[in-house]
């Protein structure tokens, strides 16, 4: 908006490059909305931002007790069960959190969408920033846990950002897809929590991938979260890693990302008419 | 750069109304069944091109509208409800995309379809200034530069760090308008936002807009039902009717044209009015007449005399429960001066299938001489059964409340209340 004397043409169909330029022009709004989402999230709570660490900590304790102590599932070699679970919790919280809040984002900003113009993709994308901020906070907690257990991560830790990048692509793609569907079909606000809950059981969050029987491994690797979580465990603990699961994670995430953008762009023009 | 600020060419917007007009939003199973039907139809009639799809009705909210604005023009957009004003505005502010045609605009655009868009109740006044400002298209640097001015204009300094959910509605509107007033665009698109404030506030806003426009050559596109406000702000006017451009030119001619078009429209019999998409048709108005105290049809009502609105309507089924019938009266400036509504009276009415006849009675008509148009409206369980704007028009003339020889004074007020004068 800051370029003066600019000419704007509004037509029935607008090209993709223009959209990209618009997104760039509205970057301030993007950060403002992300900031709003973060600030508003814990307003009028007593412990505030502490909730960010309480939730994964509590889940981790439950998983450690249920899977590690009661079911006596094995951890990856030489790794405390707590650390292994937490290494899965971090990417999982990020992915499930952004998908859950992101898919409601458009509907939650109904007033904005029907009253002002901006590239609509800003809204679900801003939720990713919120997830990343929470992820950073939890990463600090995770580092503290490493110190507590006097555990030294392996050198591959430098590759963690790469696997997180895959997680970002996956979350964005799914979020674009679900949030735009939610505009017209509110059924998805009931479906998404269910999908997320299912995801928790079929992904190696509370357990190690090593307990999955050999003959199921390939099917199991079709879940892109497997490749991401196992990849991060490989980075931190040098746990065994199936190359197929990494390839599947990268391919599926990128495919979802491209498809999500395409789908969102296709539906976007009618948001204001349906929301 | 040319001095053309806005150019609109053959603009049109089409809505497709399917089966799901009445449901608030389409449900996924409808989508699935329609997909299923499509597939089935295609299997059954593989050769027919028209196979598949729901029954769909096209509705042009706006069609073939073209006009041009020069820099510094202040355009008033006038039209009845459903004439396409809001659709035009939404396309100008890029909220919906046109189905046909094109809009070209030169310069920075800000659209103000609502005061306080995006205000978040949990955030403080200070935070909301930044949020709302960037939503309206200001950069953070601009907001920072104007922050003190905005705060001063709003007069809520003391509560700047209080969440706006604790604001009074007056403070809320003042803060919201303060942000909007400090936008600095070349082209400004403004909807009926002023209707939120009181008369004093509206005057202030219009004054501010006029100043901005004439000092800096800003182009304004303004929609309002308040013809007074439009006339005092705008230099040019367009009149829309049923999505078509009816008139384009000088503002006072536009207003006159609009008032005339309302009168003409009001003479079409109720049964010949086209059904509008949001009416569900369970009730249909057939006839509405205005009668005086002697029971004669009379459309020139003396101020202070009795007026009876006799309404006949057909019901397609027995109706009972949460029903509202309404007669609203609009003066020549399109301000709703009265709303006669069965729910306001606390009445639970029920009607038989077939022809019904009801009456609303105003014992003493409290409006000074003017021309009025009548809106008929019926609703059940929150959904509109029938709605007829401009059902007919009538006039009020000098009468018992007013000494016909003294014409000047009473015109400064809108209503003629029942009063006496006493001395000790």
CSV table of N, CA and C in Angstrom, one decimal, chain B residues 268-337:
chain,number,residue,atom,x,y,z
B,268,UNK,N,-46.6,0.3,-8.6
B,268,UNK,CA,-46.8,-1.1,-9.2
B,268,UNK,C,-47.5,-2.0,-8.1
B,269,UNK,N,-48.6,-2.7,-8.6
B,269,UNK,CA,-49.3,-3.5,-7.6
B,269,UNK,C,-48.4,-4.5,-6.9
B,270,UNK,N,-48.8,-4.8,-5.7
B,270,UNK,CA,-47.9,-5.7,-4.9
B,270,UNK,C,-47.7,-7.1,-5.5
B,271,UNK,N,-48.8,-7.6,-6.1
B,271,UNK,CA,-48.8,-8.9,-6.6
B,271,UNK,C,-47.9,-9.0,-7.9
B,272,UNK,N,-47.6,-7.8,-8.5
B,272,UNK,CA,-46.7,-7.9,-9.7
B,272,UNK,C,-45.3,-7.6,-9.4
B,273,UNK,N,-44.9,-7.4,-8.1
B,273,UNK,CA,-43.5,-7.2,-7.8
B,273,UNK,C,-42.8,-8.5,-7.9
B,274,UNK,N,-41.6,-8.5,-8.4
B,274,UNK,CA,-40.8,-9.7,-8.5
B,274,UNK,C,-40.4,-10.2,-7.1
B,275,UNK,N,-40.4,-11.5,-7.0
B,275,UNK,CA,-40.0,-12.1,-5.7
B,275,UNK,C,-38.5,-12.0,-5.6
B,276,UNK,N,-38.1,-11.6,-4.4
B,276,UNK,CA,-36.6,-11.4,-4.2
B,276,UNK,C,-36.0,-12.7,-3.6
B,277,UNK,N,-34.8,-13.0,-3.9
B,277,UNK,CA,-34.2,-14.3,-3.6
B,277,UNK,C,-34.3,-14.7,-2.1
B,278,UNK,N,-34.3,-13.7,-1.2
B,278,UNK,CA,-34.3,-14.1,0.2
B,278,UNK,C,-35.7,-14.2,0.8
B,279,UNK,N,-36.7,-14.0,0.0
B,279,UNK,CA,-38.1,-14.2,0.5
B,279,UNK,C,-38.4,-15.7,0.3
B,280,UNK,N,-38.9,-16.3,1.4
B,280,UNK,CA,-39.2,-17.7,1.2
B,280,UNK,C,-40.6,-18.0,0.7
B,281,UNK,N,-41.5,-16.9,0.6
B,281,UNK,CA,-42.7,-17.0,-0.1
B,281,UNK,C,-43.9,-17.7,0.6
B,282,UNK,N,-43.7,-18.1,1.9
B,282,UNK,CA,-44.7,-18.7,2.7
B,282,UNK,C,-45.9,-17.7,2.9
B,283,UNK,N,-45.5,-16.4,2.8
B,283,UNK,CA,-46.6,-15.4,2.9
B,283,UNK,C,-46.4,-14.4,1.8
B,284,UNK,N,-47.5,-14.0,1.2
B,284,UNK,CA,-47.4,-13.0,0.1
B,284,UNK,C,-48.3,-11.9,0.4
B,285,UNK,N,-47.8,-10.7,0.3
B,285,UNK,CA,-48.6,-9.5,0.5
B,285,UNK,C,-49.4,-9.3,-0.8
B,286,UNK,N,-50.7,-9.0,-0.7
B,286,UNK,CA,-51.6,-8.9,-1.9
B,286,UNK,C,-52.0,-7.4,-2.1
B,287,UNK,N,-52.3,-6.8,-1.0
B,287,UNK,CA,-52.8,-5.4,-1.1
B,287,UNK,C,-52.5,-4.7,0.2
B,288,UNK,N,-52.2,-3.4,0.1
B,288,UNK,CA,-52.0,-2.6,1.3
B,288,UNK,C,-52.6,-1.2,1.0
B,289,UNK,N,-53.6,-0.8,1.8
B,289,UNK,CA,-54.1,0.5,1.5
B,289,UNK,C,-54.1,1.4,2.8
B,290,UNK,N,-54.1,2.7,2.6
B,290,UNK,CA,-54.1,3.6,3.8
B,290,UNK,C,-55.5,4.2,3.9
B,291,UNK,N,-56.1,4.1,5.1
B,291,UNK,CA,-57.5,4.7,5.2
B,291,UNK,C,-57.5,5.7,6.3
B,292,UNK,N,-58.4,6.6,6.2
B,292,UNK,CA,-58.6,7.7,7.2
B,292,UNK,C,-59.6,7.3,8.3
B,293,UNK,N,-59.9,8.2,9.2
B,293,UNK,CA,-60.8,7.9,10.3
B,293,UNK,C,-62.2,7.5,9.8
B,294,UNK,N,-62.6,7.9,8.6
B,294,UNK,CA,-63.9,7.5,8.1
B,294,UNK,C,-63.9,6.2,7.4
B,295,UNK,N,-62.8,5.6,7.2
B,295,UNK,CA,-62.7,4.3,6.5
B,295,UNK,C,-62.5,4.5,5.0
B,296,UNK,N,-62.2,5.7,4.6
B,296,UNK,CA,-62.0,5.9,3.1
B,296,UNK,C,-60.6,5.8,2.8
B,297,UNK,N,-60.3,5.3,1.6
B,297,UNK,CA,-58.9,5.3,1.2
B,297,UNK,C,-58.4,6.7,1.0
B,298,UNK,N,-57.2,7.0,1.6
B,298,UNK,CA,-56.8,8.4,1.5
B,298,UNK,C,-55.2,8.4,1.7
B,299,UNK,N,-54.5,9.0,0.7
B,299,UNK,CA,-53.1,9.0,0.7
B,299,UNK,C,-52.5,10.4,1.0
B,300,UNK,N,-53.4,11.3,1.5
B,300,UNK,CA,-52.9,12.6,1.9
B,300,UNK,C,-53.4,12.7,3.4
B,301,UNK,N,-52.5,12.5,4.3
B,301,UNK,CA,-52.9,12.4,5.7
B,301,UNK,C,-52.6,13.7,6.4
B,302,UNK,N,-53.7,14.3,7.0
B,302,UNK,CA,-53.4,15.5,7.8
B,302,UNK,C,-52.6,15.1,9.0
B,303,UNK,N,-51.6,15.9,9.4
B,303,UNK,CA,-50.8,15.7,10.6
B,303,UNK,C,-51.7,15.7,11.8
B,304,UNK,N,-51.6,14.6,12.6
B,304,UNK,CA,-52.5,14.6,13.8
B,304,UNK,C,-53.8,13.8,13.6
B,305,UNK,N,-54.0,13.4,12.4
B,305,UNK,CA,-55.3,12.6,12.2
B,305,UNK,C,-55.0,11.1,12.3
B,306,UNK,N,-56.1,10.3,12.2
B,306,UNK,CA,-55.9,8.9,12.3
B,306,UNK,C,-55.5,8.3,11.0
B,307,UNK,N,-54.6,7.3,11.0
B,307,UNK,CA,-54.2,6.6,9.8
B,307,UNK,C,-54.3,5.1,10.0
B,308,UNK,N,-55.0,4.4,9.1
B,308,UNK,CA,-55.1,2.9,9.2
B,308,UNK,C,-54.4,2.3,8.0
B,309,UNK,N,-53.5,1.4,8.3
B,309,UNK,CA,-52.8,0.6,7.2
B,309,UNK,C,-53.5,-0.7,7.2
B,310,UNK,N,-54.2,-1.0,6.1
B,310,UNK,CA,-55.0,-2.2,6.0
B,310,UNK,C,-54.2,-3.1,5.0
B,311,UNK,N,-53.8,-4.3,5.5
B,311,UNK,CA,-52.9,-5.2,4.7
B,311,UNK,C,-53.6,-6.5,4.5
B,312,UNK,N,-53.7,-6.9,3.2
B,312,UNK,CA,-54.2,-8.2,2.9
B,312,UNK,C,-53.0,-9.1,2.4
B,313,UNK,N,-53.0,-10.3,2.9
B,313,UNK,CA,-51.9,-11.2,2.4
B,313,UNK,C,-52.4,-12.6,2.4
B,314,UNK,N,-51.7,-13.4,1.6
B,314,UNK,CA,-52.0,-14.9,1.4
B,314,UNK,C,-51.0,-15.7,2.2
B,315,UNK,N,-51.5,-16.7,2.9
B,315,UNK,CA,-50.5,-17.6,3.5
B,315,UNK,C,-50.6,-18.9,2.8
B,316,UNK,N,-49.5,-19.5,2.5
B,316,UNK,CA,-49.4,-20.8,1.8
B,316,UNK,C,-49.8,-22.0,2.7
B,317,UNK,N,-49.6,-21.7,4.0
B,317,UNK,CA,-49.9,-22.7,5.0
B,317,UNK,C,-50.3,-22.1,6.3
B,318,UNK,N,-50.9,-22.8,7.3
B,318,UNK,CA,-51.2,-22.2,8.6
B,318,UNK,C,-49.9,-21.7,9.2
B,319,UNK,N,-49.9,-20.5,9.7
B,319,UNK,CA,-48.7,-20.0,10.3
B,319,UNK,C,-49.0,-19.6,11.8
B,320,UNK,N,-48.1,-20.1,12.7
B,320,UNK,CA,-48.3,-19.7,14.1
B,320,UNK,C,-46.9,-19.7,14.7
B,321,UNK,N,-46.8,-19.1,15.9
B,321,UNK,CA,-45.5,-19.1,16.5
B,321,UNK,C,-44.8,-17.8,16.4
B,322,UNK,N,-43.5,-17.8,16.2
B,322,UNK,CA,-42.7,-16.6,16.2
B,322,UNK,C,-42.8,-15.8,14.9
B,323,UNK,N,-43.9,-15.1,14.7
B,323,UNK,CA,-44.2,-14.4,13.5
B,323,UNK,C,-44.1,-12.9,13.7
B,324,UNK,N,-43.5,-12.2,12.8
B,324,UNK,CA,-43.5,-10.7,12.9
B,324,UNK,C,-44.1,-10.2,11.6
B,325,UNK,N,-45.0,-9.2,11.8
B,325,UNK,CA,-45.5,-8.4,10.7
B,325,UNK,C,-45.1,-7.0,10.9
B,326,UNK,N,-44.7,-6.4,9.9
B,326,UNK,CA,-44.1,-5.0,10.1
B,326,UNK,C,-44.5,-4.1,9.0
B,327,UNK,N,-44.8,-2.8,9.4
B,327,UNK,CA,-44.9,-1.7,8.5
B,327,UNK,C,-44.0,-0.7,8.9
B,328,UNK,N,-43.0,-0.3,8.0
B,328,UNK,CA,-42.1,0.7,8.3
B,328,UNK,C,-42.3,1.9,7.4
B,329,UNK,N,-42.2,3.1,8.0
B,329,UNK,CA,-42.4,4.3,7.3
B,329,UNK,C,-41.1,5.1,7.1
B,330,UNK,N,-40.7,5.4,5.9
B,330,UNK,CA,-39.5,6.2,5.6
B,330,UNK,C,-39.9,7.5,5.0
B,331,UNK,N,-39.2,8.6,5.5
B,331,UNK,CA,-39.5,9.9,5.0
B,331,UNK,C,-38.7,10.1,3.7
B,332,UNK,N,-38.8,11.3,3.1
B,332,UNK,CA,-38.2,11.5,1.8
B,332,UNK,C,-36.7,11.4,1.9
B,333,UNK,N,-36.1,11.5,3.1
B,333,UNK,CA,-34.6,11.4,3.2
B,333,UNK,C,-34.3,9.9,3.5
B,334,UNK,N,-35.3,9.1,3.4
B,334,UNK,CA,-35.1,7.6,3.7
B,334,UNK,C,-34.7,7.3,5.1
B,335,UNK,N,-35.1,8.2,6.0
B,335,UNK,CA,-34.9,7.8,7.4
B,335,UNK,C,-36.2,7.1,7.9
B,336,UNK,N,-36.0,6.0,8.6
B,336,UNK,CA,-37.1,5.2,9.1
B,336,UNK,C,-37.7,6.0,10.3
B,337,UNK,N,-38.8,6.6,10.1
B,337,UNK,CA,-39.4,7.4,11.2
B,337,UNK,C,-40.3,6.5,12.1
